[in-house]
GROMACS .gro file of C-alpha atoms in nm:
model
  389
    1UNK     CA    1  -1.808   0.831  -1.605
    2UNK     CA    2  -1.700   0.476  -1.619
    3UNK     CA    3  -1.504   0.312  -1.373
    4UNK     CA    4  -1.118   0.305  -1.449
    5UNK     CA    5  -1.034  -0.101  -1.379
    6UNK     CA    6  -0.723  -0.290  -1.243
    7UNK     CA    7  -0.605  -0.595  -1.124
    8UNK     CA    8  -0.470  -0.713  -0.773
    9UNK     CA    9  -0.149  -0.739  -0.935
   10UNK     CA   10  -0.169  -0.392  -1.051
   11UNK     CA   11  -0.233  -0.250  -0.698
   12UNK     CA   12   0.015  -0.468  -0.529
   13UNK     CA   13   0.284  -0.381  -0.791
   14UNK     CA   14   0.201  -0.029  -0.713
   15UNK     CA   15   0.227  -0.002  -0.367
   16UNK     CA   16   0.557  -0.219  -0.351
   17UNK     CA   17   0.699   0.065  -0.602
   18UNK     CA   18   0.519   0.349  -0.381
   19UNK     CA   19   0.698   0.223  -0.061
   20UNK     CA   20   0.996   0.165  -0.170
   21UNK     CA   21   1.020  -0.224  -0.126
   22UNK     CA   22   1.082  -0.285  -0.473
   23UNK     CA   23   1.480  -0.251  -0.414
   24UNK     CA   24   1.705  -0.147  -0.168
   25UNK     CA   25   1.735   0.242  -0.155
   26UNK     CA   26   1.465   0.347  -0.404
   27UNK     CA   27   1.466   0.692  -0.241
   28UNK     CA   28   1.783   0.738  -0.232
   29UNK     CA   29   2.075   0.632  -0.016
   30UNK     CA   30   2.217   0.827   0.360
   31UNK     CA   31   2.003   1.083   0.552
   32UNK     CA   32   1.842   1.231   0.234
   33UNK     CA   33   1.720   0.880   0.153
   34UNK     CA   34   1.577   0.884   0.440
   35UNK     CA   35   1.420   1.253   0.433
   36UNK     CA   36   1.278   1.182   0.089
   37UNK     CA   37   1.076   0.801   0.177
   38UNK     CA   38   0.945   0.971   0.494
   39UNK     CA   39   0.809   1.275   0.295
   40UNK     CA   40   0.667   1.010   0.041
   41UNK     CA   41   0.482   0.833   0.266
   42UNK     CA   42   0.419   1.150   0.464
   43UNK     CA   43   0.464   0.987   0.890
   44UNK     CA   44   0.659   0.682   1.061
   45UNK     CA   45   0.461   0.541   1.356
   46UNK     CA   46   0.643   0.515   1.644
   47UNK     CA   47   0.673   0.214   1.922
   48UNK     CA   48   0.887   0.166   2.217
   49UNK     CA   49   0.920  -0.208   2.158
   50UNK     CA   50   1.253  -0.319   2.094
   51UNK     CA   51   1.298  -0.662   1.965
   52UNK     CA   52   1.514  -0.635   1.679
   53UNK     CA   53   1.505  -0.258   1.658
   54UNK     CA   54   1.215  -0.016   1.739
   55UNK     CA   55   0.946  -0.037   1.457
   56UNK     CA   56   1.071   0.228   1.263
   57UNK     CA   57   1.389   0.090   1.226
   58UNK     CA   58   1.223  -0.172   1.084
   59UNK     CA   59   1.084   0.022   0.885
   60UNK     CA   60   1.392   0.181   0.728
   61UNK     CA   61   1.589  -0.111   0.756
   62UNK     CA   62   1.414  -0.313   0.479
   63UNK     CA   63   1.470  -0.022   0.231
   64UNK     CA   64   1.784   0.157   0.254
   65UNK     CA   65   2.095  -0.032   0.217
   66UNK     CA   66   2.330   0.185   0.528
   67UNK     CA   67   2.069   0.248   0.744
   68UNK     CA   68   2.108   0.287   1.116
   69UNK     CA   69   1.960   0.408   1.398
   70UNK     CA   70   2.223   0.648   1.489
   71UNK     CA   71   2.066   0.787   1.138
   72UNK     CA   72   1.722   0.856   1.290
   73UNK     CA   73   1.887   1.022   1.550
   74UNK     CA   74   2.106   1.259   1.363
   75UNK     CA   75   1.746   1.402   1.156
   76UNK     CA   76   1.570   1.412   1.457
   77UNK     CA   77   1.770   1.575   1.738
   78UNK     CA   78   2.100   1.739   1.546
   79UNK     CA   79   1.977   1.778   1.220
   80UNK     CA   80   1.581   1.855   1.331
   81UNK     CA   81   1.508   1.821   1.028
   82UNK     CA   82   1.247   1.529   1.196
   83UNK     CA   83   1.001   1.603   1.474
   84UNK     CA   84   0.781   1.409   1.672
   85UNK     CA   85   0.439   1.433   1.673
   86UNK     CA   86   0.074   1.328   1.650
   87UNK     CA   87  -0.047   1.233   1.292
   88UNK     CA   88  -0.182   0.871   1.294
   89UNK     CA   89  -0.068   0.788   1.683
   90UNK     CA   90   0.286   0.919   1.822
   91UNK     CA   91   0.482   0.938   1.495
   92UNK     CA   92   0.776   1.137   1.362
   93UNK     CA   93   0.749   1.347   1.032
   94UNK     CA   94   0.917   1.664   0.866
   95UNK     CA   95   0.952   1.979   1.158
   96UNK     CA   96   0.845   2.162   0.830
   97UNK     CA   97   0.472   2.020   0.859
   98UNK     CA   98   0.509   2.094   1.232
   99UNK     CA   99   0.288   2.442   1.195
  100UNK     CA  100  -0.005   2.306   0.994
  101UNK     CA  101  -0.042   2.044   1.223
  102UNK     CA  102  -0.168   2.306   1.480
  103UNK     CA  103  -0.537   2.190   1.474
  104UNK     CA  104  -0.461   1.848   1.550
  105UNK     CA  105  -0.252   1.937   1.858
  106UNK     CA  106  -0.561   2.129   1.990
  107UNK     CA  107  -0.785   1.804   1.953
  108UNK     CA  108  -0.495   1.594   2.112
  109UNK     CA  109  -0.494   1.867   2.430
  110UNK     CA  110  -0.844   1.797   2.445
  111UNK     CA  111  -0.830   1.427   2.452
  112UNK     CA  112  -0.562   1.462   2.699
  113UNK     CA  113  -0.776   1.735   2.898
  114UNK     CA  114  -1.036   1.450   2.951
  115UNK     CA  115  -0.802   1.169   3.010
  116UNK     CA  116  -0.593   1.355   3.349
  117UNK     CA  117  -0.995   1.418   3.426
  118UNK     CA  118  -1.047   1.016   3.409
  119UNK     CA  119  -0.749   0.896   3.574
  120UNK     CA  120  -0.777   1.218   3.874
  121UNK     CA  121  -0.430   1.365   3.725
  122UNK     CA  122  -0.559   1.729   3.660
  123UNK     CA  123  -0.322   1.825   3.976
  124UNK     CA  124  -0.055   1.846   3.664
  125UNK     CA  125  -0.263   2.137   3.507
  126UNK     CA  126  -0.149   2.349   3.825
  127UNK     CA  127   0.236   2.331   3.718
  128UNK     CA  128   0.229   2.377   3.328
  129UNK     CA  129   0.320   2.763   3.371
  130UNK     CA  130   0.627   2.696   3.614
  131UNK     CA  131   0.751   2.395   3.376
  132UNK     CA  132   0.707   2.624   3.078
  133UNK     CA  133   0.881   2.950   3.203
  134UNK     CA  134   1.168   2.645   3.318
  135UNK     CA  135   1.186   2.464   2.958
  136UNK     CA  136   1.229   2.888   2.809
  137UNK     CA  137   1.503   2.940   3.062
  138UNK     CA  138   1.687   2.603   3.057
  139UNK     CA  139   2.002   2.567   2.879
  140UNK     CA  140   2.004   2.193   2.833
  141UNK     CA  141   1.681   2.012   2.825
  142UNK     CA  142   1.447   1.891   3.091
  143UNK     CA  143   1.388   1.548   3.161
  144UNK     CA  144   1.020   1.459   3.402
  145UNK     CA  145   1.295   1.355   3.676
  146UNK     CA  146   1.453   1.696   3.648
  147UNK     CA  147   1.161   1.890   3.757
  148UNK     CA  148   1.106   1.623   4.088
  149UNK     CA  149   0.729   1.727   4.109
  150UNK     CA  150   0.637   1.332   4.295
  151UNK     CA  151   0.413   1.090   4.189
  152UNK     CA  152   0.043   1.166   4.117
  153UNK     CA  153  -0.267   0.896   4.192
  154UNK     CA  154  -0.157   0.537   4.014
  155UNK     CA  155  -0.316   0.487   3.730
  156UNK     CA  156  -0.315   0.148   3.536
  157UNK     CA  157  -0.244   0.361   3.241
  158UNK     CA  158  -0.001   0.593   3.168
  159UNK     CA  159   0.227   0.764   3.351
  160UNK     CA  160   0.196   0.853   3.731
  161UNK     CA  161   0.536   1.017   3.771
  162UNK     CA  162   0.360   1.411   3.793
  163UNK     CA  163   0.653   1.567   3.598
  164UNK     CA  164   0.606   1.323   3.318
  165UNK     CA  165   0.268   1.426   3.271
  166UNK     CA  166   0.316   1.802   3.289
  167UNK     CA  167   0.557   1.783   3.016
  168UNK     CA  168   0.359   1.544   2.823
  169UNK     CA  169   0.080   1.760   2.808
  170UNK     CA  170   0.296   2.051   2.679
  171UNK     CA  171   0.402   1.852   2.448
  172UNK     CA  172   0.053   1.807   2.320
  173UNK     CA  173   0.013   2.196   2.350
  174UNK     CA  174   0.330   2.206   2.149
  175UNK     CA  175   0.472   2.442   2.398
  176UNK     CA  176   0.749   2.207   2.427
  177UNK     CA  177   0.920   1.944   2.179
  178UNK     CA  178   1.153   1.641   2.226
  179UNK     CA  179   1.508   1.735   2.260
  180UNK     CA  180   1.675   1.375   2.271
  181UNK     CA  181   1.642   1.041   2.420
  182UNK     CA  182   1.841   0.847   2.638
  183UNK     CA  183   1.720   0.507   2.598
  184UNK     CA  184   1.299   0.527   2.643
  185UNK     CA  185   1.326   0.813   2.885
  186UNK     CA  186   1.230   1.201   2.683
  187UNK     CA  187   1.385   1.527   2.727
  188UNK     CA  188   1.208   1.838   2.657
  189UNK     CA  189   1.264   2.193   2.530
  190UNK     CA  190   1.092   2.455   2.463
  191UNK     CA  191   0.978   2.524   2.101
  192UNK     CA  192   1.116   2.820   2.050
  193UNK     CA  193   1.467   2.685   2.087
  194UNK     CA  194   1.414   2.430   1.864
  195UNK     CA  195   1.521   2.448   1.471
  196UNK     CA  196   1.269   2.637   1.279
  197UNK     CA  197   0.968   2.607   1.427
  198UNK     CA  198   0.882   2.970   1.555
  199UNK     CA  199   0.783   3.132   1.164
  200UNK     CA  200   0.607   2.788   0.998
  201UNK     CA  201   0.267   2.842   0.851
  202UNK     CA  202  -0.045   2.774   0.967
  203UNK     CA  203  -0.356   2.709   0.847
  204UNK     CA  204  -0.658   2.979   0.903
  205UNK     CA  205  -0.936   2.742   0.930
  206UNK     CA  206  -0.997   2.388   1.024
  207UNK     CA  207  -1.143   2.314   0.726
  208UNK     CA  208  -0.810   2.398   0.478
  209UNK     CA  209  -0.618   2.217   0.800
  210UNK     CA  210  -0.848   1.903   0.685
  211UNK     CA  211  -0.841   1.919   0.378
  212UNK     CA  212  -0.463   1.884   0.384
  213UNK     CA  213  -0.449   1.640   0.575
  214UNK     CA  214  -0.677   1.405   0.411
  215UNK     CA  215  -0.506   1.499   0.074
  216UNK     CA  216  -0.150   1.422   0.279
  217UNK     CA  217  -0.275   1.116   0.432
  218UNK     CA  218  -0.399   0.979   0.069
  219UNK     CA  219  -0.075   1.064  -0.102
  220UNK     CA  220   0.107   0.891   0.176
  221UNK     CA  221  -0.070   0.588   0.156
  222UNK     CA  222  -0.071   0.570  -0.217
  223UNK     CA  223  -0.406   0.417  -0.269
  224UNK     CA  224  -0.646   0.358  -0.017
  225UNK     CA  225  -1.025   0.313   0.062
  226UNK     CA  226  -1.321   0.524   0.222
  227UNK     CA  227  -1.381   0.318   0.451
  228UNK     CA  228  -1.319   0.324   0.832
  229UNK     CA  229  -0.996   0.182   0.840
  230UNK     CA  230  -0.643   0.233   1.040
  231UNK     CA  231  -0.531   0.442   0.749
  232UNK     CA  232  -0.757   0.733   0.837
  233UNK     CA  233  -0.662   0.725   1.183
  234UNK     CA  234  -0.555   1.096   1.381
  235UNK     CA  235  -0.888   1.297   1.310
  236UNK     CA  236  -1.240   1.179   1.353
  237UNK     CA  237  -1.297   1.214   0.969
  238UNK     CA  238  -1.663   1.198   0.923
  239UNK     CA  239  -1.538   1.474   0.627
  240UNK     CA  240  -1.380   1.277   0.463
  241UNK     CA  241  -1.634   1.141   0.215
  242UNK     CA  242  -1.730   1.489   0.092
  243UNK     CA  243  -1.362   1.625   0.094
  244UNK     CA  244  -1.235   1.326  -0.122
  245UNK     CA  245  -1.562   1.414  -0.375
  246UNK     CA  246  -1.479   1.742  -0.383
  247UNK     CA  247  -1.114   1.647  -0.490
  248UNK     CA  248  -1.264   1.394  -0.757
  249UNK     CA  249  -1.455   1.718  -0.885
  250UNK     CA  250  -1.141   1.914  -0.887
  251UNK     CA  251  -0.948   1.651  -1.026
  252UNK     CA  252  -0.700   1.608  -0.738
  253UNK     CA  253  -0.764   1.257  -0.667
  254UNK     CA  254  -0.870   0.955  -0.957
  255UNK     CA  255  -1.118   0.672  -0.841
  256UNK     CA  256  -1.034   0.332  -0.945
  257UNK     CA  257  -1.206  -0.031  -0.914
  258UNK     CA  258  -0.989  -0.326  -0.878
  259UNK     CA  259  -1.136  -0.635  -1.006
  260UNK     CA  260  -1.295  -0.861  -0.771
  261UNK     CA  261  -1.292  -0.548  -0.486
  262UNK     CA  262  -1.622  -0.414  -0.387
  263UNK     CA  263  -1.456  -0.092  -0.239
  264UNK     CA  264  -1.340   0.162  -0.474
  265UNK     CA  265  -1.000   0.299  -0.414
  266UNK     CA  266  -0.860   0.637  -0.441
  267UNK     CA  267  -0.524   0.792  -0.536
  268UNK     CA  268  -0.382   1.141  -0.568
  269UNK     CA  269  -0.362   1.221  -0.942
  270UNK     CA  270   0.057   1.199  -0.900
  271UNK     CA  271   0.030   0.861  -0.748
  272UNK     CA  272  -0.212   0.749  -1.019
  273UNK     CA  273   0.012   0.827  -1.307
  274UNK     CA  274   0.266   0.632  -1.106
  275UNK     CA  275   0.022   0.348  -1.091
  276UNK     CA  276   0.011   0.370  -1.481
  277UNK     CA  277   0.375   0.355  -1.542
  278UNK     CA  278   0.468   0.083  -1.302
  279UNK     CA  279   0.182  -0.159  -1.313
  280UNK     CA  280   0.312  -0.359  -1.570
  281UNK     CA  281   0.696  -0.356  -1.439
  282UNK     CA  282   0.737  -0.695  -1.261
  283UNK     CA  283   0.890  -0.689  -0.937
  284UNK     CA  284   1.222  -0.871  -0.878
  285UNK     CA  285   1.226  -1.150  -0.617
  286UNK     CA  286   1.567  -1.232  -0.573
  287UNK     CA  287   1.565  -1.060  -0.183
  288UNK     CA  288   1.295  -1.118   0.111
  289UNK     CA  289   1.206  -0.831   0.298
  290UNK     CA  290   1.114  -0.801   0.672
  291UNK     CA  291   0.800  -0.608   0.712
  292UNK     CA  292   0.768  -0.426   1.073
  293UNK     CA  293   0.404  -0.484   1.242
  294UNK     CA  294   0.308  -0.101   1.232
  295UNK     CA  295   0.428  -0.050   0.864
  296UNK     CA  296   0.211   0.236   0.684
  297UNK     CA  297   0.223  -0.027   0.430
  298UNK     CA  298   0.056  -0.235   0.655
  299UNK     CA  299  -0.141  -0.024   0.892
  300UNK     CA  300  -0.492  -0.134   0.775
  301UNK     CA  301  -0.469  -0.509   0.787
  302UNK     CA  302  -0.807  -0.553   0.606
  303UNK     CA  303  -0.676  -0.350   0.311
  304UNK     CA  304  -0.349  -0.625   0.269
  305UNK     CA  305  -0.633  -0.907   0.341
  306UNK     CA  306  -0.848  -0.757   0.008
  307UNK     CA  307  -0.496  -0.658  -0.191
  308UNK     CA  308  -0.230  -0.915  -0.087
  309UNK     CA  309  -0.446  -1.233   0.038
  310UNK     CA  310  -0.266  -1.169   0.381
  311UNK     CA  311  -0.416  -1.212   0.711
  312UNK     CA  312  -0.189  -1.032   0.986
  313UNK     CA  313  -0.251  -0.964   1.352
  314UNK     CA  314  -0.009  -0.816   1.557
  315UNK     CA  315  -0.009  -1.040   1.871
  316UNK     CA  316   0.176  -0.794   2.122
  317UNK     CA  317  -0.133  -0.745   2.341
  318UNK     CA  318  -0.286  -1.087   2.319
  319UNK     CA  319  -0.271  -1.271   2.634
  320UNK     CA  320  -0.041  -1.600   2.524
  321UNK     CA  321  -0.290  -1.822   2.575
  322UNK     CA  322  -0.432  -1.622   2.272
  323UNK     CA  323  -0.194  -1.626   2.022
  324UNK     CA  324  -0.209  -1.813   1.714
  325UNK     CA  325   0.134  -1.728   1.666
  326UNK     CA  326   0.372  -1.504   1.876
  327UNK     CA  327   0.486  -1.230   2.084
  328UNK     CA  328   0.645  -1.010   1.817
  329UNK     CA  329   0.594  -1.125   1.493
  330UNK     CA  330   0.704  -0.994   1.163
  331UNK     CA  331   0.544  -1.070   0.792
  332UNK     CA  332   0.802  -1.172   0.518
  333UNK     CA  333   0.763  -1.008   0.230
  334UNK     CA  334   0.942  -1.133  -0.124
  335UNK     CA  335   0.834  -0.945  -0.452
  336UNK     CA  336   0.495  -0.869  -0.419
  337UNK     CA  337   0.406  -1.190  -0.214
  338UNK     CA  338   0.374  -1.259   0.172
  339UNK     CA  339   0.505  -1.579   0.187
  340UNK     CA  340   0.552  -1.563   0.560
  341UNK     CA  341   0.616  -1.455   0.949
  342UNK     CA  342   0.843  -1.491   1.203
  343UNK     CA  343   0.889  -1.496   1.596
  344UNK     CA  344   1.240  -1.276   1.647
  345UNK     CA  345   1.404  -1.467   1.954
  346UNK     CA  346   1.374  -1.248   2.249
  347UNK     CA  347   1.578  -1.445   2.466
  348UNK     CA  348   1.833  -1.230   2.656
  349UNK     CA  349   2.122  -1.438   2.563
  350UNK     CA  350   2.091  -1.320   2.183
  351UNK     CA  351   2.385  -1.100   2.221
  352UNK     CA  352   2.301  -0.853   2.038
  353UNK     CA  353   2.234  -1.062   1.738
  354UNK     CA  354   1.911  -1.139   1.547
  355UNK     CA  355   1.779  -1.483   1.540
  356UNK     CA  356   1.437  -1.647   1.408
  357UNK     CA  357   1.279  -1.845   1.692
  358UNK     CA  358   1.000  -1.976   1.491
  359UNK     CA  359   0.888  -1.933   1.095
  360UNK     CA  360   0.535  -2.009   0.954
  361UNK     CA  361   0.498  -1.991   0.594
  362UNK     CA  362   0.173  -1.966   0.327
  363UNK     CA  363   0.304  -2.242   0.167
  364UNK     CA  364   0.499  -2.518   0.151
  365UNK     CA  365   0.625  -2.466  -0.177
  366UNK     CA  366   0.857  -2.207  -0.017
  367UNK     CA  367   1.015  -2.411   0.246
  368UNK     CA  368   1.303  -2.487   0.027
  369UNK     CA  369   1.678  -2.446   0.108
  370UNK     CA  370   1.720  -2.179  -0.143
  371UNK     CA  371   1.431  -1.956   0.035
  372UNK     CA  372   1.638  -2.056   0.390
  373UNK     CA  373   1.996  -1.890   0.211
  374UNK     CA  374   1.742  -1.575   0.168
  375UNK     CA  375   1.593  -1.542   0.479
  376UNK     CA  376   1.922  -1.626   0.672
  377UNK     CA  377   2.125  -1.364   0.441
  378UNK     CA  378   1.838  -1.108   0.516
  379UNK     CA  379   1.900  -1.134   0.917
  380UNK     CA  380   2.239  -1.139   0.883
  381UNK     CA  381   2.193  -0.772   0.678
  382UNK     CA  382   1.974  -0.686   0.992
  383UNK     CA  383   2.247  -0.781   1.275
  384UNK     CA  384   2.463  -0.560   1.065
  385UNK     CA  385   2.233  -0.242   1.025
  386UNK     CA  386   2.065  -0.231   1.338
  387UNK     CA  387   2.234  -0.453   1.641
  388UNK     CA  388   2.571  -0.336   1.559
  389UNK     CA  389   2.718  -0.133   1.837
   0.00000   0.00000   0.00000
């Protein structure tokens, strides 16, 4: 069968439509906006750091039009209508995907069965039955000071406080489920009083559990390679090949070349239609977008190198010395161009307000006044969504 062949422009069209950068609120406006982009692209990864907002604020912020975080809060802990949990790395999804994700919670207590072995922590294996007959009888939930079980050997790693890791490995168990936070400190409950979660399906084997998941992960991504890549992070994957050829057969999934890419790319048969109605629809660049560093958009930087011409590293865990550019850094995104990045001030002085410490763009050609009005009216919509009291 010959080889179905598109442009750059076609892909990058695409995946600006598929996650929802195109315009403000292309899913939909409110909480349901919200429900609907994160069942599109299927996960949000989750990070504690808090420059401008967490990274999935970020995230939201640059496509809904109301958003804030008080929203993420509502689905996740009043609504539940979110849960948190393992996909890629520690993400949040829908609590109704919460059952078939049972397989991958039994590789994660594994992992985490090997790392209390590393770091001399398996002391916290000898409390998970008290803490769990606790979290069933609580009435509010438990927080790792609560229980007050001491410290366990330091580890330059991870948590040494004993009750945090007792309750962090039920959570891996999914014996218990995060109830709320108060700033970056978790509180627990038991599964069984959360929303929903006691009758979802399963799967039987862990062969249908992977083959959903690498049909889920596709569709979230929109179109993606084979290779090794971020995208196909959260299970080892060495399946994948001959699931994805197996979809091909069954027509699931449509393989593509893009002109100029070695790799072929793949794309659920939905999202390829998609990719035939919108590749040819321009994209409007009349409003720069701020692009958080752990983005599903972004989350295999090689993939925006071969589609966008965009080199990003996310500097966080560079020693300074290191860094070609800074701390925190965020791409600028305008149509279906990165024209940019920026260093968010971190100084504590900001008062609650947004400001760019240091911009580096591609070009020159966009260091003009009218591309300063944009970025400066684009902050000013982030101090309003997300540093608002």
């Amino acid at each position: 069968m010959t080889d179905i062949i598109f442009s750059k422009q076609d892909i990058r069209r695409y995946m600006i439509h598929h996650f929802g950068l195109d315009r403000l609120d292309a899913y939909g406006e409110g909480k349901s906006g919200v429900l609907t982009y994160i069942k599109q692209v299927a996960s949000l990864q989750q990070d504690p750091i808090n420059i401008i907002g967490t990274n999935i604020d970020i995230i939201l912020a640059s496509r809904f039009s109301d958003y804030s975080p008080q929203v993420l809060t509502e689905l996740l802990y009043q609504d539940e209508l979110l849960i948190e949990g393992f996909d890629k790395e520690a993400c949040l999804f829908s609590r109704d995907e919460w059952g078939q994700f049972a397989f991958a919670r039994d590789q994660r207590v594994a992992a985490n069965l090997r790392t209390l072995s590393y770091r001399d922590q398996d002391k916290a294996l000898d409390y998970l039955e008290e803490v769990t007959n606790l979290l069933q009888n609580s009435p509010e939930p438990v927080s790792p000071q609560d229980l007050n079980l001491g410290r366990l050997a330091d580890s330059s790693w991870g948590s040494s406080n004993l009750g945090n890791t007792v309750l962090y490995h039920l959570w891996c168990q999914g014996v218990a489920v995060i109830a709320e936070r108060k700033e970056r400190r978790k509180l627990y409950k038991h599964y069984m009083q959360a929303k929903g979660l006691a009758n979802l399906p399963t799967f039987d084997s862990e062969a249908d559990f992977l083959d959903w998941f690498v049909y889920r992960r596709l569709s979230g991504l929109g179109v993606y390679w084979l290779k090794s890549g971020s995208g196909w992070l959260g299970q080892s994957m060495k399946e994948r090949k001959a699931i994805i050829e197996r979809f091909l057969e069954q027509g699931k999934v449509v393989k593509i070349q893009v002109t100029d890419m070695k790799e072929a790319l793949y794309l659920t048969q939905d999202n390829y239609q998609r990719l035939l109605v919108v590749k040819n629809q321009p994209i409007k660049a009349d409003q720069v977008r701020f692009i958080a560093p752990l983005d599903n958009f972004i989350w295999d930087r090689k993939f925006v190198q071969a589609i966008f011409d965009f080199e990003y590293v996310w500097e966080v865990y560079k020693p300074e010395k290191l860094r070609q550019y800074g701390y925190y850094v965020l791409p600028i995104l305008l149509g279906d161009n990165f024209i940019g990045r920026f260093e968010p001030d971190r100084t504590k002085t900001r008062q609650d307000t947004l400001k760019i410490k240091k911009i580096w763009f591609e070009s020159n050609i966009y260091e003009t006044p009218e591309m300063t009005d944009m970025i400066l009216t684009e902050v000013e919509r982030y101090n309003q969504l997300l540093l608002r009291k």
